[in-house]
Amino acid sequence: MNSYQPLQKGLEVAFVGNDPLLLPSPIILGEGPYWDSQRNVLWWVDIKGERVLKYDPATKVNICQKVPLGEPVAAVVPSKEKPDSLVIMCMKGIYSYNFENNTTSLITVAETKPENRHNDGRADRNGRLWTGSMQGDESGKVKGSLFVVDPITKNVTKAVEECTMSNGMAWSPDNKTYYWIDTPEKAVFAFDYDEATGQLSNRRKIISISSGDPDGMTIDAQGKLWIAQYGGGCVSRWCPDEKKEIFRVNLPVSSVSACCFGGKNLDQLYITTSAKDVNYAKEPLAGSLFVYKHPTEEIRGLPQPYFGA
């Protein structure tokens, strides 16, 4: 690692995204990190590479599977009702995915517009699956939506009828506020959240991002938001109540895509990055997976729920 520029204190490279000894081809668009607290592993995806990856921090081993659907894999969430399976969000469909056998079965279809694909997705604490969509060519000419999948019936409803590029999302520690990013708006929106019904209300803009575009997002146990800034080369930590940035993690990669807390104590921030349209000579770590732990302050995340009743 001596050939790379020095990293910010507390930041390490967990997995090099373009090492030919570790991967058959480089990570193109690393995204969607999701900590699996039962297996103590991190799931993440390469959207453009159509791959799901499993990183085990205990062994430092990263296993990669190319999903046999021939389409982008936008996000991954562990399944509660099928412990041996995951839920993946792809072009149109939402699938049950057995990582070990590399097999899929359709759960439901949320997005029906032919130009669109799914983007970021998460499960809430009631087991609902939240997944947004965007135009596949990223032009934004066709509007996406924010969908919710019922954990029992698998019925799909729309939480946000229209958006440009649905992206990062998080729920407050008290489960009363839902935070959501529409990337071209360069903003984070907050909604009042009804835990029992999953209904959203009182939408308002709380954060504007000026450096790069807001992409993936997570929240810590103190209720502070961590926002990956694609093109901004950082993950920034924000106080949503005061609407101000309080800290940032700078990375040696411009296209920072998403983040989540993981580790047995949920005190490590895993960060995915993209190598799409990047010059490796200038950014040799583009597409890599990073992990950050604050060197002095104890910061922990919240457990990430599974999809299912």
mmCIF file with all atom_site columns, N, CA and C in Angstrom, residues 8-12 226 247 249 261-263 265-271 290-300:
data_model
loop_
_atom_site.group_PDB
_atom_site.id
_atom_site.type_symbol
_atom_site.label_atom_id
_atom_site.label_alt_id
_atom_site.label_comp_id
_atom_site.label_asym_id
_atom_site.label_entity_id
_atom_site.label_seq_id
_atom_site.pdbx_PDB_ins_code
_atom_site.Cartn_x
_atom_site.Cartn_y
_atom_site.Cartn_z
_atom_site.occupancy
_atom_site.B_iso_or_equiv
_atom_site.pdbx_formal_charge
_atom_site.auth_seq_id
_atom_site.auth_comp_id
_atom_site.auth_asym_id
_atom_site.auth_atom_id
_atom_site.pdbx_PDB_model_num
ATOM 1  N N  . GLN A 1 8   ? -6.344  9.466  5.569  1.00 0.00 ? 8   GLN A N  1
ATOM 2  C CA . GLN A 1 8   ? -6.757  10.169 6.780  1.00 0.00 ? 8   GLN A CA 1
ATOM 3  C C  . GLN A 1 8   ? -6.689  9.219  7.966  1.00 0.00 ? 8   GLN A C  1
ATOM 4  N N  . LYS A 1 9   ? -6.316  9.740  9.117  1.00 0.00 ? 9   LYS A N  1
ATOM 5  C CA . LYS A 1 9   ? -6.196  8.912  10.311 1.00 0.00 ? 9   LYS A CA 1
ATOM 6  C C  . LYS A 1 9   ? -7.530  8.223  10.607 1.00 0.00 ? 9   LYS A C  1
ATOM 7  N N  . GLY A 1 10  ? -7.462  6.918  10.826 1.00 0.00 ? 10  GLY A N  1
ATOM 8  C CA . GLY A 1 10  ? -8.668  6.135  11.074 1.00 0.00 ? 10  GLY A CA 1
ATOM 9  C C  . GLY A 1 10  ? -9.213  5.447  9.844  1.00 0.00 ? 10  GLY A C  1
ATOM 10 N N  . LEU A 1 11  ? -8.718  5.827  8.643  1.00 0.00 ? 11  LEU A N  1
ATOM 11 C CA . LEU A 1 11  ? -9.200  5.274  7.381  1.00 0.00 ? 11  LEU A CA 1
ATOM 12 C C  . LEU A 1 11  ? -8.245  4.201  6.873  1.00 0.00 ? 11  LEU A C  1
ATOM 13 N N  . GLU A 1 12  ? -8.790  3.071  6.451  1.00 0.00 ? 12  GLU A N  1
ATOM 14 C CA . GLU A 1 12  ? -8.002  1.987  5.893  1.00 0.00 ? 12  GLU A CA 1
ATOM 15 C C  . GLU A 1 12  ? -8.666  1.459  4.625  1.00 0.00 ? 12  GLU A C  1
ATOM 16 N N  . TRP A 1 226 ? -24.560 10.411 7.868  1.00 0.00 ? 226 TRP A N  1
ATOM 17 C CA . TRP A 1 226 ? -23.289 10.284 7.148  1.00 0.00 ? 226 TRP A CA 1
ATOM 18 C C  . TRP A 1 226 ? -23.624 10.161 5.671  1.00 0.00 ? 226 TRP A C  1
ATOM 19 N N  . PHE A 1 247 ? -18.332 17.144 10.503 1.00 0.00 ? 247 PHE A N  1
ATOM 20 C CA . PHE A 1 247 ? -17.118 16.350 10.339 1.00 0.00 ? 247 PHE A CA 1
ATOM 21 C C  . PHE A 1 247 ? -17.134 15.735 8.948  1.00 0.00 ? 247 PHE A C  1
ATOM 22 N N  . VAL A 1 249 ? -14.914 12.632 6.391  1.00 0.00 ? 249 VAL A N  1
ATOM 23 C CA . VAL A 1 249 ? -13.857 11.668 6.104  1.00 0.00 ? 249 VAL A CA 1
ATOM 24 C C  . VAL A 1 249 ? -13.461 11.868 4.646  1.00 0.00 ? 249 VAL A C  1
ATOM 25 N N  . PHE A 1 261 ? -22.520 1.493  8.783  1.00 0.00 ? 261 PHE A N  1
ATOM 26 C CA . PHE A 1 261 ? -21.757 1.049  9.952  1.00 0.00 ? 261 PHE A CA 1
ATOM 27 C C  . PHE A 1 261 ? -21.797 -0.460 10.048 1.00 0.00 ? 261 PHE A C  1
ATOM 28 N N  . GLY A 1 262 ? -20.673 -1.030 10.480 1.00 0.00 ? 262 GLY A N  1
ATOM 29 C CA . GLY A 1 262 ? -20.580 -2.466 10.632 1.00 0.00 ? 262 GLY A CA 1
ATOM 30 C C  . GLY A 1 262 ? -19.567 -2.837 11.687 1.00 0.00 ? 262 GLY A C  1
ATOM 31 N N  . GLY A 1 263 ? -19.193 -4.106 11.702 1.00 0.00 ? 263 GLY A N  1
ATOM 32 C CA . GLY A 1 263 ? -18.333 -4.617 12.758 1.00 0.00 ? 263 GLY A CA 1
ATOM 33 C C  . GLY A 1 263 ? -19.181 -5.076 13.929 1.00 0.00 ? 263 GLY A C  1
ATOM 34 N N  . ASN A 1 265 ? -19.180 -4.276 16.922 1.00 0.00 ? 265 ASN A N  1
ATOM 35 C CA . ASN A 1 265 ? -19.613 -3.175 17.784 1.00 0.00 ? 265 ASN A CA 1
ATOM 36 C C  . ASN A 1 265 ? -20.272 -2.042 17.005 1.00 0.00 ? 265 ASN A C  1
ATOM 37 N N  . LEU A 1 266 ? -20.462 -2.251 15.724 1.00 0.00 ? 266 LEU A N  1
ATOM 38 C CA . LEU A 1 266 ? -21.061 -1.234 14.837 1.00 0.00 ? 266 LEU A CA 1
ATOM 39 C C  . LEU A 1 266 ? -20.326 0.098  14.925 1.00 0.00 ? 266 LEU A C  1
ATOM 40 N N  . ASP A 1 267 ? -19.013 0.024  15.097 1.00 0.00 ? 267 ASP A N  1
ATOM 41 C CA . ASP A 1 267 ? -18.215 1.250  15.230 1.00 0.00 ? 267 ASP A CA 1
ATOM 42 C C  . ASP A 1 267 ? -17.256 1.456  14.059 1.00 0.00 ? 267 ASP A C  1
ATOM 43 N N  . GLN A 1 268 ? -17.470 0.709  12.974 1.00 0.00 ? 268 GLN A N  1
ATOM 44 C CA . GLN A 1 268 ? -16.651 0.860  11.781 1.00 0.00 ? 268 GLN A CA 1
ATOM 45 C C  . GLN A 1 268 ? -17.538 1.292  10.622 1.00 0.00 ? 268 GLN A C  1
ATOM 46 N N  . LEU A 1 269 ? -17.120 2.332  9.929  1.00 0.00 ? 269 LEU A N  1
ATOM 47 C CA . LEU A 1 269 ? -17.888 2.847  8.803  1.00 0.00 ? 269 LEU A CA 1
ATOM 48 C C  . LEU A 1 269 ? -17.305 2.282  7.509  1.00 0.00 ? 269 LEU A C  1
ATOM 49 N N  . TYR A 1 270 ? -18.068 1.424  6.839  1.00 0.00 ? 270 TYR A N  1
ATOM 50 C CA . TYR A 1 270 ? -17.638 0.880  5.555  1.00 0.00 ? 270 TYR A CA 1
ATOM 51 C C  . TYR A 1 270 ? -18.082 1.821  4.441  1.00 0.00 ? 270 TYR A C  1
ATOM 52 N N  . ILE A 1 271 ? -17.178 2.061  3.491  1.00 0.00 ? 271 ILE A N  1
ATOM 53 C CA . ILE A 1 271 ? -17.407 3.057  2.449  1.00 0.00 ? 271 ILE A CA 1
ATOM 54 C C  . ILE A 1 271 ? -17.112 2.441  1.084  1.00 0.00 ? 271 ILE A C  1
ATOM 55 N N  . PHE A 1 290 ? -13.460 0.831  1.568  1.00 0.00 ? 290 PHE A N  1
ATOM 56 C CA . PHE A 1 290 ? -12.704 1.422  2.674  1.00 0.00 ? 290 PHE A CA 1
ATOM 57 C C  . PHE A 1 290 ? -13.439 1.181  3.985  1.00 0.00 ? 290 PHE A C  1
ATOM 58 N N  . VAL A 1 291 ? -12.705 1.298  5.088  1.00 0.00 ? 291 VAL A N  1
ATOM 59 C CA . VAL A 1 291 ? -13.319 1.218  6.412  1.00 0.00 ? 291 VAL A CA 1
ATOM 60 C C  . VAL A 1 291 ? -12.705 2.313  7.277  1.00 0.00 ? 291 VAL A C  1
ATOM 61 N N  . TYR A 1 292 ? -13.576 2.993  8.025  1.00 0.00 ? 292 TYR A N  1
ATOM 62 C CA . TYR A 1 292 ? -13.139 4.120  8.851  1.00 0.00 ? 292 TYR A CA 1
ATOM 63 C C  . TYR A 1 292 ? -13.628 3.942  10.279 1.00 0.00 ? 292 TYR A C  1
ATOM 64 N N  . LYS A 1 293 ? -12.728 4.202  11.227 1.00 0.00 ? 293 LYS A N  1
ATOM 65 C CA . LYS A 1 293 ? -13.088 4.240  12.640 1.00 0.00 ? 293 LYS A CA 1
ATOM 66 C C  . LYS A 1 293 ? -12.506 5.510  13.232 1.00 0.00 ? 293 LYS A C  1
ATOM 67 N N  . HIS A 1 294 ? -13.364 6.315  13.850 1.00 0.00 ? 294 HIS A N  1
ATOM 68 C CA . HIS A 1 294 ? -12.912 7.585  14.393 1.00 0.00 ? 294 HIS A CA 1
ATOM 69 C C  . HIS A 1 294 ? -11.814 7.338  15.432 1.00 0.00 ? 294 HIS A C  1
ATOM 70 N N  . PRO A 1 295 ? -10.674 8.026  15.300 1.00 0.00 ? 295 PRO A N  1
ATOM 71 C CA . PRO A 1 295 ? -9.533  7.728  16.174 1.00 0.00 ? 295 PRO A CA 1
ATOM 72 C C  . PRO A 1 295 ? -9.711  8.126  17.632 1.00 0.00 ? 295 PRO A C  1
ATOM 73 N N  . THR A 1 296 ? -10.619 9.031  17.925 1.00 0.00 ? 296 THR A N  1
ATOM 74 C CA . THR A 1 296 ? -10.768 9.485  19.320 1.00 0.00 ? 296 THR A CA 1
ATOM 75 C C  . THR A 1 296 ? -12.187 9.381  19.853 1.00 0.00 ? 296 THR A C  1
ATOM 76 N N  . GLU A 1 297 ? -13.188 9.622  19.016 1.00 0.00 ? 297 GLU A N  1
ATOM 77 C CA . GLU A 1 297 ? -14.579 9.630  19.465 1.00 0.00 ? 297 GLU A CA 1
ATOM 78 C C  . GLU A 1 297 ? -15.234 8.277  19.243 1.00 0.00 ? 297 GLU A C  1
ATOM 79 N N  . GLU A 1 298 ? -16.022 7.819  20.219 1.00 0.00 ? 298 GLU A N  1
ATOM 80 C CA . GLU A 1 298 ? -16.742 6.560  20.053 1.00 0.00 ? 298 GLU A CA 1
ATOM 81 C C  . GLU A 1 298 ? -18.049 6.825  19.311 1.00 0.00 ? 298 GLU A C  1
ATOM 82 N N  . ILE A 1 299 ? -18.105 6.386  18.072 1.00 0.00 ? 299 ILE A N  1
ATOM 83 C CA . ILE A 1 299 ? -19.289 6.569  17.241 1.00 0.00 ? 299 ILE A CA 1
ATOM 84 C C  . ILE A 1 299 ? -19.755 5.199  16.788 1.00 0.00 ? 299 ILE A C  1
ATOM 85 N N  . ARG A 1 300 ? -21.011 4.912  17.022 1.00 0.00 ? 300 ARG A N  1
ATOM 86 C CA . ARG A 1 300 ? -21.581 3.634  16.634 1.00 0.00 ? 300 ARG A CA 1
ATOM 87 C C  . ARG A 1 300 ? -22.798 3.843  15.739 1.00 0.00 ? 300 ARG A C  1
#
